[in-house]
Coordinates of C-alpha atoms in Angstrom, one line a residue:
Chain A
M1 CA 45.5 11.4 64.2
G2 CA 43.1 13.7 62.3
S3 CA 45.8 16.4 61.8
K4 CA 48.3 13.8 60.5
L5 CA 45.8 12.5 58.0
S6 CA 45.0 16.0 56.8
I7 CA 48.7 16.7 56.3
A8 CA 49.1 13.6 54.4
L9 CA 46.1 14.5 52.3
L10 CA 47.5 18.0 51.7
A11 CA 50.8 16.5 50.6
L12 CA 49.0 14.2 48.3
A13 CA 47.0 17.1 46.9
A14 CA 50.2 19.1 46.4
F15 CA 51.7 16.1 44.7
T16 CA 48.8 15.6 42.3
T17 CA 48.7 19.3 41.3
T18 CA 52.3 19.4 40.5
A19 CA 51.9 16.1 38.6
A20 CA 49.0 17.6 36.7
Q21 CA 51.0 20.7 36.0
A22 CA 53.9 18.7 34.7
Q23 CA 51.5 16.7 32.5
D24 CA 50.1 20.0 31.3
K25 CA 53.5 21.3 30.5
T26 CA 54.5 18.2 28.5
S27 CA 51.3 18.3 26.5
D28 CA 52.0 22.0 25.8
V29 CA 55.5 21.1 24.7
I30 CA 54.2 18.3 22.4
A31 CA 51.6 20.6 20.9
R32 CA 54.3 23.2 20.2
G33 CA 56.5 20.5 18.7
E34 CA 53.7 19.4 16.4
Y35 CA 53.2 23.0 15.3
L36 CA 57.0 23.4 14.7
A37 CA 57.2 20.1 12.8
R38 CA 54.5 21.6 10.5
A39 CA 56.5 24.7 10.1
G40 CA 59.5 22.5 9.1
D41 CA 57.3 20.4 6.7
C42 CA 58.9 17.2 8.0
T43 CA 56.0 15.3 6.6
A44 CA 56.6 16.3 3.0
C45 CA 59.7 14.1 3.0
H46 CA 59.3 11.7 5.9
T47 CA 55.8 10.3 5.1
A48 CA 55.5 8.2 2.0
S49 CA 52.4 8.3 -0.2
E50 CA 49.8 6.1 1.5
G51 CA 52.5 5.4 4.1
R52 CA 52.3 5.7 7.9
L53 CA 53.0 9.2 9.4
F54 CA 56.8 9.8 9.6
A55 CA 57.7 6.2 8.8
G56 CA 59.9 7.4 5.9
G57 CA 60.7 5.4 2.8
R58 CA 59.7 8.2 0.5
P59 CA 62.0 8.3 -2.6
M60 CA 63.8 11.6 -3.3
P61 CA 65.2 11.6 -6.8
T62 CA 68.4 13.6 -7.0
P63 CA 70.9 14.1 -9.8
F64 CA 73.1 11.6 -8.0
G65 CA 70.6 8.8 -7.6
T66 CA 67.7 8.1 -5.3
I67 CA 67.7 8.8 -1.6
Y68 CA 65.1 7.3 0.7
T69 CA 64.0 9.2 3.7
S70 CA 64.3 7.8 7.2
N71 CA 61.8 6.5 9.7
I72 CA 61.6 9.2 12.4
T73 CA 58.9 7.5 14.6
P74 CA 59.9 6.5 18.1
D75 CA 60.3 2.8 17.1
P76 CA 63.4 1.6 19.1
E77 CA 64.7 -0.7 16.3
T78 CA 63.9 1.0 13.0
G79 CA 63.1 4.6 14.1
I80 CA 64.6 7.1 16.5
G81 CA 63.2 5.5 19.7
K82 CA 66.7 5.1 21.3
W83 CA 67.8 8.7 20.5
S84 CA 68.2 11.3 23.2
A85 CA 67.2 15.0 22.8
D86 CA 71.0 15.7 22.4
D87 CA 71.2 13.2 19.5
F88 CA 68.2 14.8 17.8
Y89 CA 69.6 18.3 18.3
R90 CA 72.9 17.2 16.7
T91 CA 71.0 16.0 13.6
M92 CA 69.0 19.1 13.3
H93 CA 71.9 21.5 14.1
N94 CA 74.9 19.7 12.8
G95 CA 73.7 17.2 10.2
R96 CA 75.2 14.2 12.0
F97 CA 73.8 10.8 13.2
P98 CA 74.3 10.0 16.9
N99 CA 77.5 8.0 16.0
G100 CA 78.9 11.1 14.3
G101 CA 78.2 9.9 10.8
L102 CA 77.4 12.5 8.1
I103 CA 73.9 13.1 6.9
Y104 CA 73.1 13.9 3.3
P105 CA 72.0 17.5 2.8
A106 CA 68.8 16.2 1.2
M107 CA 67.8 16.5 4.8
P108 CA 67.7 20.3 5.1
F109 CA 70.0 20.6 8.1
A110 CA 71.7 23.5 6.4
S111 CA 68.5 25.5 7.2
Y112 CA 67.5 23.6 10.4
T113 CA 70.9 24.5 12.0
K114 CA 69.2 27.9 12.7
V115 CA 66.5 26.3 14.9
T116 CA 66.9 27.0 18.7
R117 CA 67.6 24.2 21.1
A118 CA 64.2 24.8 22.8
D119 CA 62.4 24.3 19.5
S120 CA 64.4 21.3 18.6
D121 CA 63.6 19.7 22.0
A122 CA 59.9 20.4 21.4
I123 CA 59.9 18.8 18.0
F124 CA 61.7 15.8 19.6
A125 CA 59.1 15.6 22.3
Y126 CA 56.4 15.6 19.7
L127 CA 58.1 12.9 17.7
R128 CA 58.4 10.7 20.8
S129 CA 54.7 11.0 21.4
I130 CA 53.5 9.7 18.0
Q131 CA 52.8 6.1 17.1
P132 CA 56.0 4.1 16.6
V133 CA 56.1 2.2 13.3
N134 CA 58.4 -0.8 12.8
Q135 CA 59.7 -0.2 9.3
K136 CA 63.3 -0.6 8.2
N137 CA 64.9 2.3 6.3
K138 CA 65.5 1.5 2.6
P139 CA 69.1 1.8 1.5
H140 CA 69.8 4.7 -0.8
E141 CA 70.5 4.0 -4.5
L142 CA 73.3 6.5 -5.1
R143 CA 75.8 6.2 -7.9
F144 CA 79.5 6.0 -7.4
P145 CA 81.1 8.1 -6.0
Y146 CA 78.1 9.7 -4.3
D147 CA 77.4 6.7 -2.3
N148 CA 80.5 7.5 -0.2
R149 CA 79.3 9.6 2.7
Q150 CA 82.8 11.1 3.2
L151 CA 82.1 13.2 0.1
I152 CA 79.6 15.1 2.3
L153 CA 82.6 16.6 4.1
G154 CA 83.6 18.5 1.0
W155 CA 80.0 19.8 0.5
R156 CA 79.9 20.8 4.2
T157 CA 83.1 22.8 3.9
L158 CA 81.7 24.8 0.9
Y159 CA 78.1 25.2 1.8
F160 CA 77.3 24.5 5.4
S161 CA 77.7 26.9 8.2
E162 CA 76.5 25.7 11.5
G163 CA 74.8 28.1 13.9
E164 CA 71.5 29.0 15.5
F165 CA 69.6 32.1 14.2
K166 CA 71.0 35.4 15.3
P167 CA 68.4 38.1 15.5
D168 CA 69.3 41.4 13.8
P169 CA 68.9 44.1 16.6
T170 CA 68.2 46.8 14.0
K171 CA 65.0 45.1 12.9
S172 CA 61.7 44.6 14.7
A173 CA 60.8 41.5 16.7
E174 CA 58.3 40.6 14.1
W175 CA 60.8 40.8 11.2
N176 CA 63.2 38.6 13.2
R177 CA 60.5 36.0 13.9
G178 CA 59.8 35.9 10.2
A179 CA 63.5 35.6 9.3
Y180 CA 63.8 32.8 11.9
L181 CA 60.9 30.8 10.3
V182 CA 61.9 31.5 6.6
E183 CA 65.6 30.9 7.0
G184 CA 65.3 28.1 9.5
L185 CA 62.4 25.6 9.8
G186 CA 60.7 26.8 6.6
H187 CA 63.9 25.9 4.6
C188 CA 62.6 28.1 1.8
G189 CA 66.2 28.6 0.6
M190 CA 66.4 24.9 -0.3
C191 CA 64.3 25.5 -3.4
H192 CA 64.5 29.3 -3.8
S193 CA 68.3 29.5 -4.3
P194 CA 70.4 28.7 -7.3
I195 CA 71.7 25.2 -7.0
N196 CA 75.0 24.5 -8.5
A197 CA 76.4 21.3 -9.9
L198 CA 77.4 20.0 -6.5
G199 CA 73.9 20.4 -5.2
G200 CA 75.0 23.3 -3.0
T201 CA 73.8 26.9 -2.5
S202 CA 76.2 29.6 -1.4
Q203 CA 75.2 31.9 1.4
S204 CA 75.5 35.0 -0.8
D205 CA 73.0 33.5 -3.3
A206 CA 70.4 32.7 -0.7
F207 CA 66.8 33.3 -2.0
K208 CA 68.1 34.3 -5.4
G209 CA 65.9 31.7 -7.2
G210 CA 66.8 28.7 -9.2
L211 CA 65.6 25.7 -11.3
I212 CA 64.8 22.7 -9.0
P213 CA 66.9 19.8 -10.3
M214 CA 64.9 16.7 -11.4
Q215 CA 61.6 18.5 -11.1
N216 CA 61.8 21.1 -13.8
W217 CA 60.1 23.8 -11.8
Y218 CA 61.7 27.2 -11.4
A219 CA 61.6 28.5 -7.8
P220 CA 61.7 32.2 -8.3
S221 CA 63.9 34.7 -6.5
L222 CA 62.4 35.9 -3.2
T223 CA 64.6 39.0 -3.4
S224 CA 64.1 40.4 -6.9
N225 CA 60.8 42.2 -7.5
R226 CA 61.1 41.0 -11.1
E227 CA 60.5 37.5 -9.8
A228 CA 58.7 36.5 -6.6
G229 CA 60.2 39.4 -4.6
L230 CA 57.2 40.7 -2.7
G231 CA 58.4 44.3 -2.3
D232 CA 55.3 45.8 -3.9
W233 CA 52.8 43.3 -2.5
S234 CA 50.5 44.3 0.4
I235 CA 51.0 42.3 3.6
K236 CA 47.4 41.0 3.2
D237 CA 48.1 39.6 -0.2
I238 CA 51.3 37.8 1.1
T239 CA 49.5 36.3 4.1
D240 CA 46.6 35.2 1.9
L241 CA 49.1 33.5 -0.5
L242 CA 50.9 31.7 2.3
Q243 CA 47.9 30.7 4.3
T244 CA 45.3 29.9 1.6
G245 CA 47.4 29.3 -1.6
V246 CA 45.5 32.0 -3.5
S247 CA 45.7 35.8 -3.4
A248 CA 44.7 38.9 -5.4
R249 CA 48.2 38.9 -6.9
G250 CA 48.8 35.3 -7.9
V251 CA 48.4 31.7 -6.8
V252 CA 50.8 28.9 -5.8
Y253 CA 51.2 25.7 -7.9
G254 CA 53.6 22.8 -8.4
P255 CA 56.1 22.2 -5.5
M256 CA 54.9 25.5 -3.8
A257 CA 51.4 24.1 -3.6
E258 CA 52.9 21.2 -1.5
V259 CA 54.6 23.7 0.9
V260 CA 51.3 25.6 1.4
H261 CA 49.3 22.3 1.7
N262 CA 51.5 20.5 4.2
S263 CA 53.1 23.3 6.1
L264 CA 52.2 27.0 5.7
Q265 CA 48.4 26.7 6.0
Y266 CA 48.9 25.5 9.6
L267 CA 50.9 28.5 10.8
D268 CA 49.0 30.9 13.0
D269 CA 48.2 34.5 12.0
A270 CA 51.1 36.1 13.9
D271 CA 53.7 33.8 12.4
T272 CA 52.3 34.1 8.9
K273 CA 52.3 37.9 9.2
A274 CA 55.9 37.8 10.6
M275 CA 57.0 35.8 7.5
A276 CA 55.1 38.3 5.2
V277 CA 56.9 41.3 6.9
Y278 CA 60.3 39.6 6.5
L279 CA 59.6 38.5 2.8
K280 CA 58.5 42.0 1.9
G281 CA 61.6 43.4 3.6
I282 CA 64.2 41.3 1.8
A283 CA 62.9 42.2 -1.7
E284 CA 65.4 44.5 -3.3
G285 CA 64.1 47.9 -4.5
S286 CA 65.7 48.0 -7.9
S287 CA 64.9 45.6 -10.7
P288 CA 67.5 44.3 -13.1
P289 CA 66.8 45.4 -16.8
A290 CA 64.1 43.5 -18.7
A291 CA 65.3 40.4 -20.4
S292 CA 65.8 40.9 -24.1
T293 CA 64.1 38.7 -26.5
V294 CA 66.0 35.9 -28.2
L295 CA 63.7 35.5 -31.2
P296 CA 63.8 37.8 -34.3
T297 CA 61.1 40.3 -34.1
T298 CA 59.0 39.4 -37.2
E299 CA 58.9 35.8 -36.0
S300 CA 57.9 36.8 -32.5
S301 CA 55.1 39.2 -33.7
L302 CA 53.6 36.4 -35.8
L303 CA 53.8 34.2 -32.7
I304 CA 52.2 36.7 -30.5
S305 CA 49.3 37.3 -32.9
L306 CA 48.7 33.6 -33.0
G307 CA 49.0 33.7 -29.2
K308 CA 46.2 36.2 -28.9
T309 CA 43.9 34.0 -30.9
V310 CA 44.7 31.0 -28.7
Y311 CA 44.2 33.1 -25.6
D312 CA 40.8 34.6 -26.6
K313 CA 39.5 31.1 -27.4
N314 CA 40.9 29.1 -24.5
C315 CA 41.9 31.3 -21.6
A316 CA 40.0 34.6 -21.6
S317 CA 36.8 33.0 -20.1
C318 CA 38.8 32.6 -16.8
H319 CA 41.7 35.0 -17.0
G320 CA 39.7 37.8 -18.6
P321 CA 40.1 39.6 -22.0
Q322 CA 42.6 42.0 -20.4
G323 CA 44.3 39.4 -18.2
E324 CA 42.5 40.8 -15.2
G325 CA 41.3 37.4 -14.0
K326 CA 38.7 37.0 -11.2
P327 CA 41.1 37.0 -8.3
P328 CA 41.8 35.3 -6.1
H329 CA 40.3 32.1 -7.7
W330 CA 41.1 32.8 -11.3
P331 CA 44.4 34.6 -11.0
P332 CA 45.2 37.8 -12.9
L333 CA 47.9 37.3 -15.6
A334 CA 48.4 41.1 -16.3
N335 CA 51.2 42.4 -14.0
N336 CA 51.7 38.9 -12.6
Q337 CA 55.4 38.5 -11.8
S338 CA 55.4 34.8 -11.9
I339 CA 54.8 34.8 -15.7
E340 CA 57.1 37.6 -16.6
M341 CA 60.3 36.1 -15.1
Q342 CA 63.3 35.4 -17.4
S343 CA 62.7 31.7 -16.9
A344 CA 59.5 30.7 -18.8
V345 CA 59.4 27.2 -17.3
N346 CA 56.6 27.9 -14.9
P347 CA 54.0 29.5 -17.3
I348 CA 54.8 26.9 -19.9
R349 CA 54.2 24.1 -17.5
M350 CA 51.1 25.8 -16.1
V351 CA 49.6 25.7 -19.6
L352 CA 50.7 22.1 -20.3
N353 CA 49.6 20.7 -17.0
G354 CA 46.9 23.0 -15.6
G355 CA 46.5 22.7 -11.9
Y356 CA 44.5 23.3 -8.7
P357 CA 45.9 25.4 -5.9
P358 CA 46.1 23.3 -2.7
G359 CA 42.8 22.8 -0.8
T360 CA 43.4 24.6 2.5
K361 CA 41.4 25.6 5.6
G362 CA 41.0 29.1 4.1
N363 CA 40.2 27.8 0.6
P364 CA 38.8 24.3 0.9
M365 CA 37.3 24.0 -2.6
P366 CA 39.8 25.7 -5.0
Y367 CA 39.0 26.4 -8.6
G368 CA 41.1 24.6 -11.2
M369 CA 42.7 25.1 -14.6
P370 CA 42.6 22.4 -17.3
P371 CA 45.7 20.9 -18.7
F372 CA 46.2 22.0 -22.3
A373 CA 49.0 19.5 -23.3
G374 CA 46.5 17.5 -25.3
L375 CA 44.7 20.4 -26.8
L376 CA 47.4 22.7 -28.1
S377 CA 50.4 22.1 -30.3
D378 CA 53.9 23.1 -29.3
N379 CA 53.6 26.1 -31.5
E380 CA 50.3 27.1 -29.9
V381 CA 51.7 26.7 -26.4
A382 CA 54.7 28.8 -27.3
A383 CA 52.4 31.4 -28.9
V384 CA 50.0 31.8 -26.0
V385 CA 52.8 31.8 -23.4
S386 CA 54.6 34.5 -25.5
Y387 CA 51.3 36.4 -25.6
I388 CA 50.6 36.4 -21.9
R389 CA 54.3 37.3 -21.2
T390 CA 54.2 40.4 -23.3
A391 CA 50.5 41.6 -23.4
W392 CA 48.9 44.2 -21.1
G393 CA 52.2 45.9 -20.2
N394 CA 53.9 42.6 -19.1
R395 CA 57.6 42.7 -19.5
G396 CA 58.5 39.0 -20.2
S397 CA 60.1 37.7 -23.4
P398 CA 58.7 35.3 -26.0
V399 CA 59.4 31.6 -25.9
S400 CA 60.0 29.1 -28.6
A401 CA 58.1 26.0 -29.6
R402 CA 61.2 24.0 -28.7
E403 CA 61.1 25.1 -25.1
A404 CA 57.4 24.1 -24.9
N405 CA 58.2 20.8 -26.4
E406 CA 61.0 20.0 -24.0
L407 CA 58.7 20.6 -21.0
R408 CA 56.1 18.1 -22.2
S409 CA 58.2 15.3 -20.7
A410 CA 58.8 17.1 -17.3
P411 CA 57.8 14.8 -14.4
L412 CA 54.4 15.4 -12.9
N413 CA 55.2 14.4 -9.4
Chain B
M1 CA 24.9 8.3 4.7
L2 CA 25.1 10.0 8.1
A3 CA 28.8 10.4 7.7
R4 CA 28.3 11.8 4.2
A5 CA 25.8 14.3 5.6
A6 CA 28.1 15.3 8.4
A7 CA 31.0 15.7 6.1
S8 CA 29.1 18.0 3.8
A9 CA 27.8 20.0 6.7
A10 CA 31.4 20.5 7.8
L11 CA 32.3 21.6 4.3
I12 CA 29.6 24.2 4.3
V13 CA 30.7 25.5 7.7
T14 CA 34.3 25.8 6.4
L15 CA 33.1 27.5 3.2
A16 CA 31.1 30.0 5.2
A17 CA 34.2 30.7 7.3
F18 CA 36.2 31.2 4.1
D19 CA 33.7 33.8 2.8
G20 CA 34.5 35.8 5.9
A21 CA 38.2 35.2 5.7
V22 CA 38.9 36.4 2.2
A23 CA 36.3 39.1 1.6
Q24 CA 36.2 39.6 -2.2
T25 CA 35.0 41.9 -4.9
T26 CA 31.8 40.9 -6.6
N27 CA 33.7 39.9 -9.8
Q28 CA 34.0 36.2 -8.8
P29 CA 33.7 33.0 -10.7
P30 CA 30.3 31.4 -10.1
D31 CA 30.1 29.7 -6.7
T32 CA 29.2 26.3 -8.2
M33 CA 30.7 22.9 -8.6
A34 CA 30.3 23.2 -12.4
A35 CA 32.8 26.2 -12.3
R36 CA 35.1 24.3 -10.0
V37 CA 35.4 21.2 -12.2
E38 CA 36.1 23.2 -15.4
A39 CA 39.6 21.7 -15.1
C40 CA 38.1 18.3 -15.7
T41 CA 35.6 19.0 -18.5
P42 CA 37.9 19.2 -21.5
C43 CA 38.6 15.5 -21.0
H44 CA 35.4 14.3 -19.4
G45 CA 32.8 16.5 -21.0
N46 CA 30.8 19.4 -19.5
K47 CA 28.4 17.1 -17.6
G48 CA 30.8 14.1 -17.4
E49 CA 29.3 12.6 -20.6
G50 CA 32.8 11.8 -22.0
T51 CA 34.5 13.2 -25.1
S52 CA 35.5 12.0 -28.5
D53 CA 38.7 10.5 -27.0
V54 CA 38.0 6.8 -26.6
Y55 CA 40.3 6.5 -23.5
F56 CA 38.6 9.4 -21.6
P57 CA 35.8 7.7 -19.6
R58 CA 32.2 8.9 -19.0
L59 CA 31.7 9.9 -15.3
A60 CA 28.1 11.0 -15.3
G61 CA 25.6 8.9 -13.3
K62 CA 28.2 6.5 -11.9
P63 CA 27.8 5.6 -8.3
A64 CA 29.2 8.4 -6.1
G65 CA 31.0 6.0 -3.9
Y66 CA 32.7 4.5 -6.9
L67 CA 33.8 7.8 -8.3
Y68 CA 35.0 8.9 -4.9
N69 CA 37.1 5.8 -4.6
Q70 CA 38.7 6.5 -8.0
L71 CA 39.5 10.1 -7.0
L72 CA 41.2 8.9 -3.8
A73 CA 43.2 6.3 -5.8
F74 CA 44.3 8.9 -8.3
R75 CA 45.3 11.2 -5.5
S76 CA 47.5 8.7 -3.8
G77 CA 48.8 7.2 -7.0
R78 CA 47.2 3.8 -6.4
R79 CA 45.6 4.3 -9.8
K80 CA 47.9 5.9 -12.3
Y81 CA 47.2 8.6 -14.9
P82 CA 49.8 11.3 -14.4
P83 CA 47.7 14.3 -15.6
M84 CA 45.0 13.4 -13.1
N85 CA 47.4 12.3 -10.3
Y86 CA 48.9 15.8 -10.6
L87 CA 45.6 17.7 -10.6
L88 CA 44.3 16.0 -7.5
E89 CA 47.4 15.8 -5.4
F90 CA 46.6 18.5 -2.9
L91 CA 42.8 18.4 -2.7
P92 CA 41.1 17.4 0.6
D93 CA 38.8 14.4 1.0
P94 CA 35.5 16.4 1.4
Y95 CA 36.2 18.2 -1.9
L96 CA 36.9 15.0 -3.8
E97 CA 33.6 13.7 -2.3
A98 CA 31.8 16.8 -3.6
M99 CA 33.3 16.3 -7.1
A100 CA 32.2 12.7 -7.0
D101 CA 28.6 13.7 -5.9
Y102 CA 28.5 16.3 -8.6
F103 CA 29.3 13.9 -11.5
A104 CA 27.2 11.1 -10.0
S105 CA 24.1 13.4 -10.1
E106 CA 24.5 14.4 -13.7
H107 CA 22.4 12.4 -16.2
P108 CA 23.2 13.3 -19.8
P109 CA 22.0 10.6 -22.1
L110 CA 24.2 7.5 -22.7
P111 CA 26.0 7.5 -26.0
Q112 CA 24.7 5.5 -29.0
P113 CA 26.3 2.0 -28.9
A114 CA 29.2 1.8 -31.4
P115 CA 29.2 -0.6 -34.3
S116 CA 31.9 -3.0 -33.4
G117 CA 34.7 -4.2 -35.7
V118 CA 34.9 -7.7 -34.4
S119 CA 33.3 -10.9 -35.7
K120 CA 29.9 -12.4 -34.5
D121 CA 31.8 -15.3 -32.8
V122 CA 33.9 -12.9 -30.8
L123 CA 30.8 -11.0 -29.7
A124 CA 29.2 -14.2 -28.7
Q125 CA 32.2 -15.1 -26.6
G126 CA 32.0 -11.7 -25.0
E127 CA 28.4 -12.1 -24.2
L128 CA 29.0 -15.5 -22.7
L129 CA 31.7 -14.2 -20.4
A130 CA 29.7 -11.2 -19.3
T131 CA 26.4 -13.1 -18.6
S132 CA 27.6 -16.5 -17.6
G133 CA 31.3 -16.4 -17.0
D134 CA 33.5 -19.4 -17.4
A135 CA 33.4 -21.6 -14.3
G136 CA 36.1 -23.9 -15.6
R137 CA 38.5 -21.0 -15.8
N138 CA 37.4 -19.4 -12.5
I139 CA 35.9 -16.4 -14.3
P140 CA 32.7 -15.2 -12.6
A141 CA 30.0 -13.6 -14.8
C142 CA 30.5 -9.9 -15.0
V143 CA 26.7 -9.5 -14.3
S144 CA 27.2 -11.2 -10.9
C145 CA 28.7 -8.0 -9.6
H146 CA 27.9 -5.4 -12.2
G147 CA 24.2 -6.2 -12.0
P148 CA 21.8 -8.1 -14.3
G149 CA 21.3 -4.9 -16.3
L150 CA 25.0 -4.1 -16.1
T151 CA 24.0 -0.8 -14.5
G152 CA 26.1 -1.3 -11.3
M153 CA 25.2 -1.1 -7.6
Q154 CA 25.5 1.6 -5.0
P155 CA 27.8 2.6 -3.6
G156 CA 30.9 1.1 -5.1
I157 CA 30.2 -0.9 -8.2
P158 CA 30.1 0.9 -11.5
G159 CA 27.9 0.1 -14.5
L160 CA 29.6 -1.1 -17.6
L161 CA 27.3 0.5 -20.2
G162 CA 28.2 3.6 -22.1
L163 CA 32.0 2.7 -22.0
R164 CA 33.9 2.4 -25.2
A165 CA 35.7 -0.9 -26.0
A166 CA 39.2 0.7 -26.0
Y167 CA 38.6 2.1 -22.5
V168 CA 37.3 -1.1 -21.0
S169 CA 40.2 -3.2 -22.4
A170 CA 42.7 -0.5 -21.2
Q171 CA 41.2 -0.8 -17.7
L172 CA 41.3 -4.6 -17.6
G173 CA 44.9 -4.4 -18.9
A174 CA 45.7 -1.9 -16.2
W175 CA 44.5 -4.3 -13.5
R176 CA 46.5 -7.1 -15.0
Y177 CA 49.7 -5.0 -15.1
G178 CA 49.1 -3.5 -11.7
T179 CA 48.8 0.2 -12.8
R180 CA 45.2 0.2 -11.5
T181 CA 44.5 -1.2 -8.1
A182 CA 41.4 -0.9 -6.0
K183 CA 40.8 -1.2 -2.3
S184 CA 41.8 -4.6 -0.9
P185 CA 40.5 -7.3 -1.5
D186 CA 40.8 -6.1 -5.1
C187 CA 38.2 -8.4 -6.7
M188 CA 38.6 -6.9 -10.1
Q189 CA 42.3 -7.8 -10.1
L190 CA 41.3 -11.4 -9.5
V191 CA 38.8 -11.3 -12.3
A192 CA 41.1 -9.6 -14.8
G193 CA 43.9 -11.9 -13.8
H194 CA 42.0 -14.8 -15.2
L195 CA 41.2 -13.2 -18.5
T196 CA 43.2 -13.8 -21.7
E197 CA 43.9 -11.0 -24.2
A198 CA 41.2 -12.6 -26.4
D199 CA 38.7 -12.6 -23.5
V200 CA 39.3 -8.9 -22.9
T201 CA 38.8 -8.0 -26.6
A202 CA 35.6 -10.0 -26.7
V203 CA 34.0 -8.8 -23.5
A204 CA 35.0 -5.2 -24.1
A205 CA 33.6 -5.3 -27.7
W206 CA 30.3 -6.9 -26.5
L207 CA 29.8 -4.4 -23.7
A208 CA 30.2 -1.5 -26.2
T209 CA 27.5 -2.8 -28.4
R210 CA 24.8 -2.8 -25.7
P211 CA 21.9 -0.4 -26.1
A212 CA 21.3 2.1 -23.3
P213 CA 18.8 0.6 -20.7
A214 CA 15.6 2.4 -19.9
D215 CA 16.9 3.1 -16.4
P216 CA 20.7 3.4 -16.3
A217 CA 20.8 4.2 -12.6
P218 CA 22.8 1.9 -10.4
V219 CA 20.6 -0.3 -8.2
P220 CA 20.5 0.3 -4.4
K221 CA 23.1 -1.2 -2.1
G222 CA 22.3 -4.8 -1.1
T223 CA 20.0 -5.6 -4.1
Y224 CA 22.0 -8.7 -4.8
A225 CA 24.9 -10.6 -3.2
L226 CA 28.4 -10.5 -4.8
P227 CA 30.0 -13.9 -5.6
F228 CA 33.0 -12.9 -3.4
G229 CA 34.2 -9.8 -1.5
C230 CA 35.3 -6.5 -3.0
G231 CA 37.1 -3.9 -0.9
S232 CA 35.3 -1.1 -2.8
Q233 CA 31.9 -2.4 -1.9
P234 CA 31.4 -2.5 1.9
N235 CA 28.7 -5.1 2.9

């Protein structure tokens, strides 16, 4: 009698420990999925301003009309509550709905295709664990003929190659981890590659930089050291930039501030360092020749001397008389690649709109820059931007008042 | 109050952690709120006293809770002014709270009342609305919420003195057109919805002619009861 009872108890104990272990394992997987969802920045698109987490409905303006993101909470009617892990993997990996329908590439499946099955399953487990929200998806408002999903087939033929990430055996494990995150979940190429008229990026142009349509921000090349190529940055400066939004070499702003705010600040030190190692590695050694100025020289030298006056009065108190700044909070402008690039869109917009780097765990109370749109004329904006692009050994070219004027109407969100 | 204290304690801890994380050279911007809000001062004045632009409001001395609510509303786009919506987009709550506390605790003198360009009759109409309202048209007196001295009440009701007529009428207009909304129930939307263009001109003009009171500080929470509920003013 006694022994039977103890056997039963033993069995029960064994059962409870395995149950507890299984529980542990699921909560581990969910926590991992949450981390990976951060790395993929799902929230940037799938959570609307003041909306519920992952309930979608956020408008994404595109040159073809407005796309609304989907509800990816586990609500069975309006979300993905009835999906299986296979269905979810198919969306991430192949850009298709469970019924085989084609998904618009505004959902970055062209990058997420590199995500492993195990990571996809973890993200799915996490999404199953969050609060379901009953909220119907808004229909897209796309112009003819882009409202026809069959057109996506053409896009896919040109720009989509399905396939999980394949490590490069000649590189370190750390480099490969960084490559996996940057090319896959990080979907950095979605902004940092030239985008052609069809809204596509070709593989060979990956990370070569481009103007983001509709937003009028230039996402610099991550491979050219004349842009945001990080070849001559220290690993510490890169990890500071990615994790805190500020660094001794420069700061993030505009759409990149969003990426750091919602995604990169949450990555752990090892993953951040892996990304830094990879980013430093893909920067090409040689720089293309300096862009030649488009303005006649007498005109540009007048502009630049006006620029110095504007700078000394309005900017030097923070960025320093020699453009040395007080890094990381007041970024240096001397030898700062992000203002010397051929495209002057970013420094012009910086002067017009000012900005704060994102508030992050590593930099919770960032310092800010005032907008000068209301304080400086087009000519003064052009002058000061021309000045900072050419002073102190910087190798940028002057800009015209017309370029400054055009960017006054750029959207601010 | 306790929550506020806890939040700022947390902020100090994170700040301390930050000092360790990004060890810096000594050549740093001053570690003050004044240096951190330099992005705001060209429009709002060094101490939040306002500038010559009549649409840029004074911030100094307004209730901290009110200012914080505005910063939250600008960050989420519930209150629209694109240059500010953009600046605040990626700033965390405790930092917005610190900015609100900073401007709430500054006390530059209120501006001289401006001579108004409207007739005596219009001013009298404005005074009547502000001090007695118009029961027949469902308009409560402004003083019933903004206080007998129009200096506001902690934590969420702003004073209405030291504001220029153009700014006040723009805000009342924004409520009527839905570009400014406050926490629900949005009592100001109800009030503004009952005002005509002429009412707005009159009340805005009269408010701008008021002299600065001896004590412009908002009265403590609970000093008087509101005629109806406001989401911005928890009871």
